[in-house]
Coordinates of C-alpha atoms and ligand atoms in Angstrom, one line a residue:
X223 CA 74.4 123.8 77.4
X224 CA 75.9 126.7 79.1
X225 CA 78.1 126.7 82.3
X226 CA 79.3 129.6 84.3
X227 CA 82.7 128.7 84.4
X228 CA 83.7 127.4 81.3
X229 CA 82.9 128.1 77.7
X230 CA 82.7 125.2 75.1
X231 CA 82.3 124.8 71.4
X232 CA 83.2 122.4 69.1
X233 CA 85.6 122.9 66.0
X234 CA 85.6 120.1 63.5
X235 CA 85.6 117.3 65.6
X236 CA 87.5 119.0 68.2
X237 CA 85.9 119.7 71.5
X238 CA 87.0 122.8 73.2
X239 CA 86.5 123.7 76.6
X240 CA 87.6 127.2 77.8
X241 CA 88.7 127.6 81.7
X242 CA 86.5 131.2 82.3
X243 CA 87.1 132.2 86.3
X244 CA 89.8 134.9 85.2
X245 CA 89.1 137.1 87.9
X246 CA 90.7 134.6 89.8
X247 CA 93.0 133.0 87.3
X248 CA 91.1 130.0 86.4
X249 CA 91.4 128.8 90.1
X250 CA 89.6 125.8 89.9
X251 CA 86.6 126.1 92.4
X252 CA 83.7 122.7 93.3
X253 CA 81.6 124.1 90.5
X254 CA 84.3 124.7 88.0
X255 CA 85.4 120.9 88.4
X256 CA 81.7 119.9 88.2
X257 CA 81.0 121.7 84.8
X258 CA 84.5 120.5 83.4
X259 CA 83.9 117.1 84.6
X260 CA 80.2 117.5 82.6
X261 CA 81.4 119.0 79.6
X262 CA 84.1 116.4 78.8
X263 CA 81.9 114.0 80.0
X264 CA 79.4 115.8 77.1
X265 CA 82.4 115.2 74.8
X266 CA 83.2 112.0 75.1
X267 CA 79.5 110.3 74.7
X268 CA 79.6 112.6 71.5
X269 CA 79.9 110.8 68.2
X270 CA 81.0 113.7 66.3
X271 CA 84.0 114.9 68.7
X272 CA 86.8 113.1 68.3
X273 CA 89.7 114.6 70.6
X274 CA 89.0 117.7 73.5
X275 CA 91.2 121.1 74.2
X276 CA 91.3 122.2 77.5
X277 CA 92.2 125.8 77.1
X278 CA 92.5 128.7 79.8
X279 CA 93.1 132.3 79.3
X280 CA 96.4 134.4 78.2
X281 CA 97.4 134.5 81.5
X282 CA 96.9 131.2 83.0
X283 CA 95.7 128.1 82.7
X284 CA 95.1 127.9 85.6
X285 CA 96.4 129.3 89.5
X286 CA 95.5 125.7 91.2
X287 CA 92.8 124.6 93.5
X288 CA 90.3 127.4 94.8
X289 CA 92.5 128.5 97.8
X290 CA 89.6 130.7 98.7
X291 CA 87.1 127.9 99.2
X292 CA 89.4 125.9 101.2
X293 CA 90.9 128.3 103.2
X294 CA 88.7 127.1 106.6
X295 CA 87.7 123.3 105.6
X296 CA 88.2 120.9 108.2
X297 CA 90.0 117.5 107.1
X298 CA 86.1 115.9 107.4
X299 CA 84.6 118.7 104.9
X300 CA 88.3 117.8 102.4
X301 CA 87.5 114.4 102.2
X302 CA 83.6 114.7 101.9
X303 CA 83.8 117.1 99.1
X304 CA 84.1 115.2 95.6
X305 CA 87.1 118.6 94.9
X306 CA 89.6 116.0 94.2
X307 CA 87.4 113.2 93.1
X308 CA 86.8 115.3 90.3
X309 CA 89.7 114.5 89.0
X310 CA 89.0 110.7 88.3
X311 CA 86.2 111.6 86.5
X312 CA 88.9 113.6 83.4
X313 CA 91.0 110.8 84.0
X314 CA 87.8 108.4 83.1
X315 CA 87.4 110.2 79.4
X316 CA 88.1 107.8 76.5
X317 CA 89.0 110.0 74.0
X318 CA 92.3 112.1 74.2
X319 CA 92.7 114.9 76.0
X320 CA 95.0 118.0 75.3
X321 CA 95.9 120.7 77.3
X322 CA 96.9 124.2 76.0
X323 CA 98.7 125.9 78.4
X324 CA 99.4 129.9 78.6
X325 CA 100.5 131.4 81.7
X326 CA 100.5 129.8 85.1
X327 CA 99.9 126.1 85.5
X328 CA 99.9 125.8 89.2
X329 CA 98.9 123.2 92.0
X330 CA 95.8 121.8 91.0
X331 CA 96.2 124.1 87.5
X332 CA 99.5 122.2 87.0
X333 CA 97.8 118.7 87.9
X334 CA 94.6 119.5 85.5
X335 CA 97.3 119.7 82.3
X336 CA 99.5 116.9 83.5
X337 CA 95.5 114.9 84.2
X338 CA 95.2 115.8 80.1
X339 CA 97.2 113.1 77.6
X340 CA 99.3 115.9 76.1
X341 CA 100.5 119.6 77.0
X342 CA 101.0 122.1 74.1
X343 CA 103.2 124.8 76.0
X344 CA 102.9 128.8 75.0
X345 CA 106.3 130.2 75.9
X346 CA 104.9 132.2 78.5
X347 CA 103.5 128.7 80.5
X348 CA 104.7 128.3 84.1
X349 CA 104.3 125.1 85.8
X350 CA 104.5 124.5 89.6
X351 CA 103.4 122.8 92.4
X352 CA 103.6 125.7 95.3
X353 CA 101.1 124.3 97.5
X354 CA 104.4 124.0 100.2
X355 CA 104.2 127.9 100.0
X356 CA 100.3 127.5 101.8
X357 CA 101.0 124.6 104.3
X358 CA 99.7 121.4 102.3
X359 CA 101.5 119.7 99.5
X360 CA 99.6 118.7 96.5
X361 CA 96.5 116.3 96.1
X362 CA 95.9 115.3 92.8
X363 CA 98.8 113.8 91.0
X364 CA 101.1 116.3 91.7
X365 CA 103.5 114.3 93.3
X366 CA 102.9 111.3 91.3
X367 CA 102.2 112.5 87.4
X368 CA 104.9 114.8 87.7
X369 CA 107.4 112.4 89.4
X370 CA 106.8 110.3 86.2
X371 CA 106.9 113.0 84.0
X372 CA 110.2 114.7 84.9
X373 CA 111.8 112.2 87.7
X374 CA 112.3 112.5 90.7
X375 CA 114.9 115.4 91.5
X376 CA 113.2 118.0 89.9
X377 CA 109.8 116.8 91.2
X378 CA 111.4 117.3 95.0
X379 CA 113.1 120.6 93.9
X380 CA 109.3 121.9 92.7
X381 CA 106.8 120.3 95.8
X382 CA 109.6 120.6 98.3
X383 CA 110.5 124.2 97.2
X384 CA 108.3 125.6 94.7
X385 CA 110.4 125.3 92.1
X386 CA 108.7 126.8 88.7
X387 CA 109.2 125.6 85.2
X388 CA 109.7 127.3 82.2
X389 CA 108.2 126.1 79.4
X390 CA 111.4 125.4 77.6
X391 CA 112.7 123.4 81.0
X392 CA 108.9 122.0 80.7
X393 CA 109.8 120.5 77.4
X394 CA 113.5 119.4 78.4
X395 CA 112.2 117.3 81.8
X396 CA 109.2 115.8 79.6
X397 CA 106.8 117.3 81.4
X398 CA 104.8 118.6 78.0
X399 CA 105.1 117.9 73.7
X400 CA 105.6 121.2 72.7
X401 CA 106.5 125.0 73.2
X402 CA 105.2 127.4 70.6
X403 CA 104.4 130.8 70.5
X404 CA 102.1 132.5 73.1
X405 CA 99.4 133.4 70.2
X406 CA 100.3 130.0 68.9
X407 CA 99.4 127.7 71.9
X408 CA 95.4 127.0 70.9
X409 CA 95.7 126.3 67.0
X410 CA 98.8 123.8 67.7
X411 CA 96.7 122.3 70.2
X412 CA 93.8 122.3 67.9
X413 CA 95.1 121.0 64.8
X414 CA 97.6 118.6 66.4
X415 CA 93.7 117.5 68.5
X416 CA 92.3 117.5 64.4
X417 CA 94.8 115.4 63.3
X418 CA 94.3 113.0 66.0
X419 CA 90.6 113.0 65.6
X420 CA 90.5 111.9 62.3
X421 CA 92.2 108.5 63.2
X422 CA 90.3 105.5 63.8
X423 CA 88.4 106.6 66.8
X424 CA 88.6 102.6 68.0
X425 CA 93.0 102.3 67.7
X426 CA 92.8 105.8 69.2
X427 CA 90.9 105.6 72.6
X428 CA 92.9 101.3 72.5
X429 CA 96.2 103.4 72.2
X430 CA 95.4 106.1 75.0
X431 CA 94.1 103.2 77.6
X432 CA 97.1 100.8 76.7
X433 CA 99.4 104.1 77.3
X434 CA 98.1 104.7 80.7
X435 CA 98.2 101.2 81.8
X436 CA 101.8 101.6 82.0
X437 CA 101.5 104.0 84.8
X438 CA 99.3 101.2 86.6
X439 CA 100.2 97.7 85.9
X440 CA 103.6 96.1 86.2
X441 CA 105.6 95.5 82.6
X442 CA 104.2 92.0 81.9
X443 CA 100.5 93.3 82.7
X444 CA 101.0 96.1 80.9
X445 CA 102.3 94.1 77.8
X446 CA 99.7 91.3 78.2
X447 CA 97.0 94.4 78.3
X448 CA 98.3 96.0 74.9
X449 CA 98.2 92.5 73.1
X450 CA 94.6 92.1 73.9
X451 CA 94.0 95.5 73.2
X452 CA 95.9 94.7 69.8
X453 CA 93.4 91.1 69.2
X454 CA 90.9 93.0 69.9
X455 CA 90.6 95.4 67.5
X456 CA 90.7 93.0 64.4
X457 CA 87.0 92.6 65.4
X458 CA 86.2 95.8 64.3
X459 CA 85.1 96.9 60.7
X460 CA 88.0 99.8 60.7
X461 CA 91.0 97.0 61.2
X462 CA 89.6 96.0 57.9
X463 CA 89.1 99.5 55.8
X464 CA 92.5 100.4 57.2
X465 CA 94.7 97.5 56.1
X466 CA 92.7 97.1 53.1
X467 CA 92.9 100.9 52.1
X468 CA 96.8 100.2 52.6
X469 CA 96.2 97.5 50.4
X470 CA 94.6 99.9 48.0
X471 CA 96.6 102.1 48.0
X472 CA 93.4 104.9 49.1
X473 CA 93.1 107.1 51.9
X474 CA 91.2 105.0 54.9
X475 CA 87.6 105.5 55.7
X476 CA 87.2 105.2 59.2
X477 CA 83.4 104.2 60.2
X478 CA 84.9 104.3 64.4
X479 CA 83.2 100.4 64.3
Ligands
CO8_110 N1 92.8 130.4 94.5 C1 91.9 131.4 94.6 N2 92.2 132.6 94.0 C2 93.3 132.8 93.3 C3 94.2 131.7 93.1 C4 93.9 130.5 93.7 N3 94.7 129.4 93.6 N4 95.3 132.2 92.4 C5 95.0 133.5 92.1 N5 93.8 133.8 92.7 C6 93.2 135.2 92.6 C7 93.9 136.1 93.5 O1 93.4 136.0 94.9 C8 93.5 137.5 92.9 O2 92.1 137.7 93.3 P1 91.8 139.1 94.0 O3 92.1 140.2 93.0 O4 90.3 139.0 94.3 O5 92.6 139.2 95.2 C9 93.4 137.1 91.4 O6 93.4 135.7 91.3 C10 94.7 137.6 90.7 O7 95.8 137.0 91.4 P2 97.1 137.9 91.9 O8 96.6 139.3 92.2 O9 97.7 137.1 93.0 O10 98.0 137.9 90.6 P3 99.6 138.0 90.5 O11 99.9 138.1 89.0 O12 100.1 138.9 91.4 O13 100.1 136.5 91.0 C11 100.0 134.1 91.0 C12 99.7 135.4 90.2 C13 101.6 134.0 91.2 C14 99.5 132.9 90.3 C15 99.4 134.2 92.4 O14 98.0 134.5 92.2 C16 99.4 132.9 93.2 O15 100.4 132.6 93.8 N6 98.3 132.1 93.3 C17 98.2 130.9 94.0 C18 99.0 129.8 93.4 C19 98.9 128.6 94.3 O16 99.3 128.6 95.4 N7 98.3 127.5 93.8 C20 98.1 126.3 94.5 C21 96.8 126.2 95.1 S1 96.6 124.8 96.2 C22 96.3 123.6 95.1 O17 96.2 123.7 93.9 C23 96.1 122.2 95.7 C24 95.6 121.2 94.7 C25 94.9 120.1 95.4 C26 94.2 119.2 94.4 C27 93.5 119.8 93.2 C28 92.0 119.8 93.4 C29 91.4 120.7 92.2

């Protein structure tokens, strides 16, 4: 499949996904969102993929939402639009999700990498919210995600005021996992994405949808959830390889049944 604003290829079982707009710094534009939203979805039904990397270019991730193609919507044509509603769709992908950030990571950009399960930071990454700076405030998790991420008094000091994050003060608020090197940022996120991707593909997509329950359900859901989750998975044919192979004492098989 090719798209015109991303690149994808696979490497091992990772699936990588490229943001390619850079003449406008990945800005993420309707048919951007759409092609993202296909390729992961491409990823996920995908057997041999276990984990995706969502990459952009040396210079950003990505700038935010297309502030070219909004510039003149009415409030009708921003709500009939499925922009935003894009998002759901990432959030919807079983498998886990890691962003590698360079650069900017702004408004939407910002909200795309905070969307993913994990952010692997370059030194150079930049992480905002400036949609204050244009008029509007942010639309797609921007005031949520990164409220949970780094609490609430920096999240007011970066949507109330644009304050930018370096990707050291990224990794101090808990806002991403790692910072590495600039030239560094892809193969961490690659290999850390191989590593994952060779777990049992079952416990892996239990783990990531039992995490994100507890930014939906109150504690007692959220721990009745997990314990299903948990019961559950002793129906499937890699509980057995894996506590047997511990057993054993041999490396596990997984068969991802
Ligand atoms: N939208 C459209 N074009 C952009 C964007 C953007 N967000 N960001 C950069 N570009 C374009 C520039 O217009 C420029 O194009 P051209 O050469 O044709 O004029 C090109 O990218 C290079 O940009 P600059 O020349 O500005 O590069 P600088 O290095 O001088 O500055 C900055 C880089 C600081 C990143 C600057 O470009 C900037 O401030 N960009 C806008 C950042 C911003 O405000 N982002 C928030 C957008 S609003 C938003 O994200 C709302 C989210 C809502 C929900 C999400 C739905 C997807």
């Amino acid at each position: 499949m090719t798209y015109n604003t991303i690149l994808t290829e696979t490497r091992g079982k990772v699936g990588l996904i490229t943001l390619n707009r850079p003449q406008a710094l990945n800005a993420l534009n309707g048919e951007l969102l759409a092609e993202l939203n296909q390729a992961m979805q491409a990823f996920d039904a995908d057997p041999a993929v276990g984990a995706i990397v969502i990459s952009g270019s040396e210079r950003a991730f990505a700038a935010g939402a297309d502030i070219k193609q909004m510039a003149e919507a009415s409030e009708a044509q921003m709500r009939k639009d499925s922009f935003i509603g894009s998002f759901d769709g990432i959030l919807a992908i079983c498998k886990p999700v890691i962003a590698a950030v360079n650069g900017f990571a702004l408004g939407g950009g910002c909200e795309l990498a905070m969307s993913c399960d994990m952010i692997v930071a370059g030194e150079t990454a930049k992480f905002g919210q400036p949609e204050i700076t244009i008029g509007v405030i942010p639309g797609a998790g921007g005031t949520q995600r990164l409220t949970h991420a780094v609490g609430k008094a920096i999240a007011m000091e970066m949507v109330l005021n644009n304050r930018t994050l370096s990707a050291v003060e990224a990794l101090q608020f808990g806002l991403v996992n790692r910072v590495v090197p600039a030239e560094r940022t892809l193969d961490e996120a690659l290999q850390l994405a191989g590593e994952i991707a060779a777990r049992a593909p079952l416990a892996v997509a239990a783990a990531k949808q039992a995490i994100n329950q507890a930014f939906e359900l109150p504690l007692k859901a959220g721990l009745a959830d997990e314990r299903e989750r948990f019961y559950k998975l002793f129906s499937t044919d890699d509980q057995k390889e894996g506590m047997r192979a511990f057993v054993e004492k041999r490396p596990a098989n997984w068969k991802g049944k």
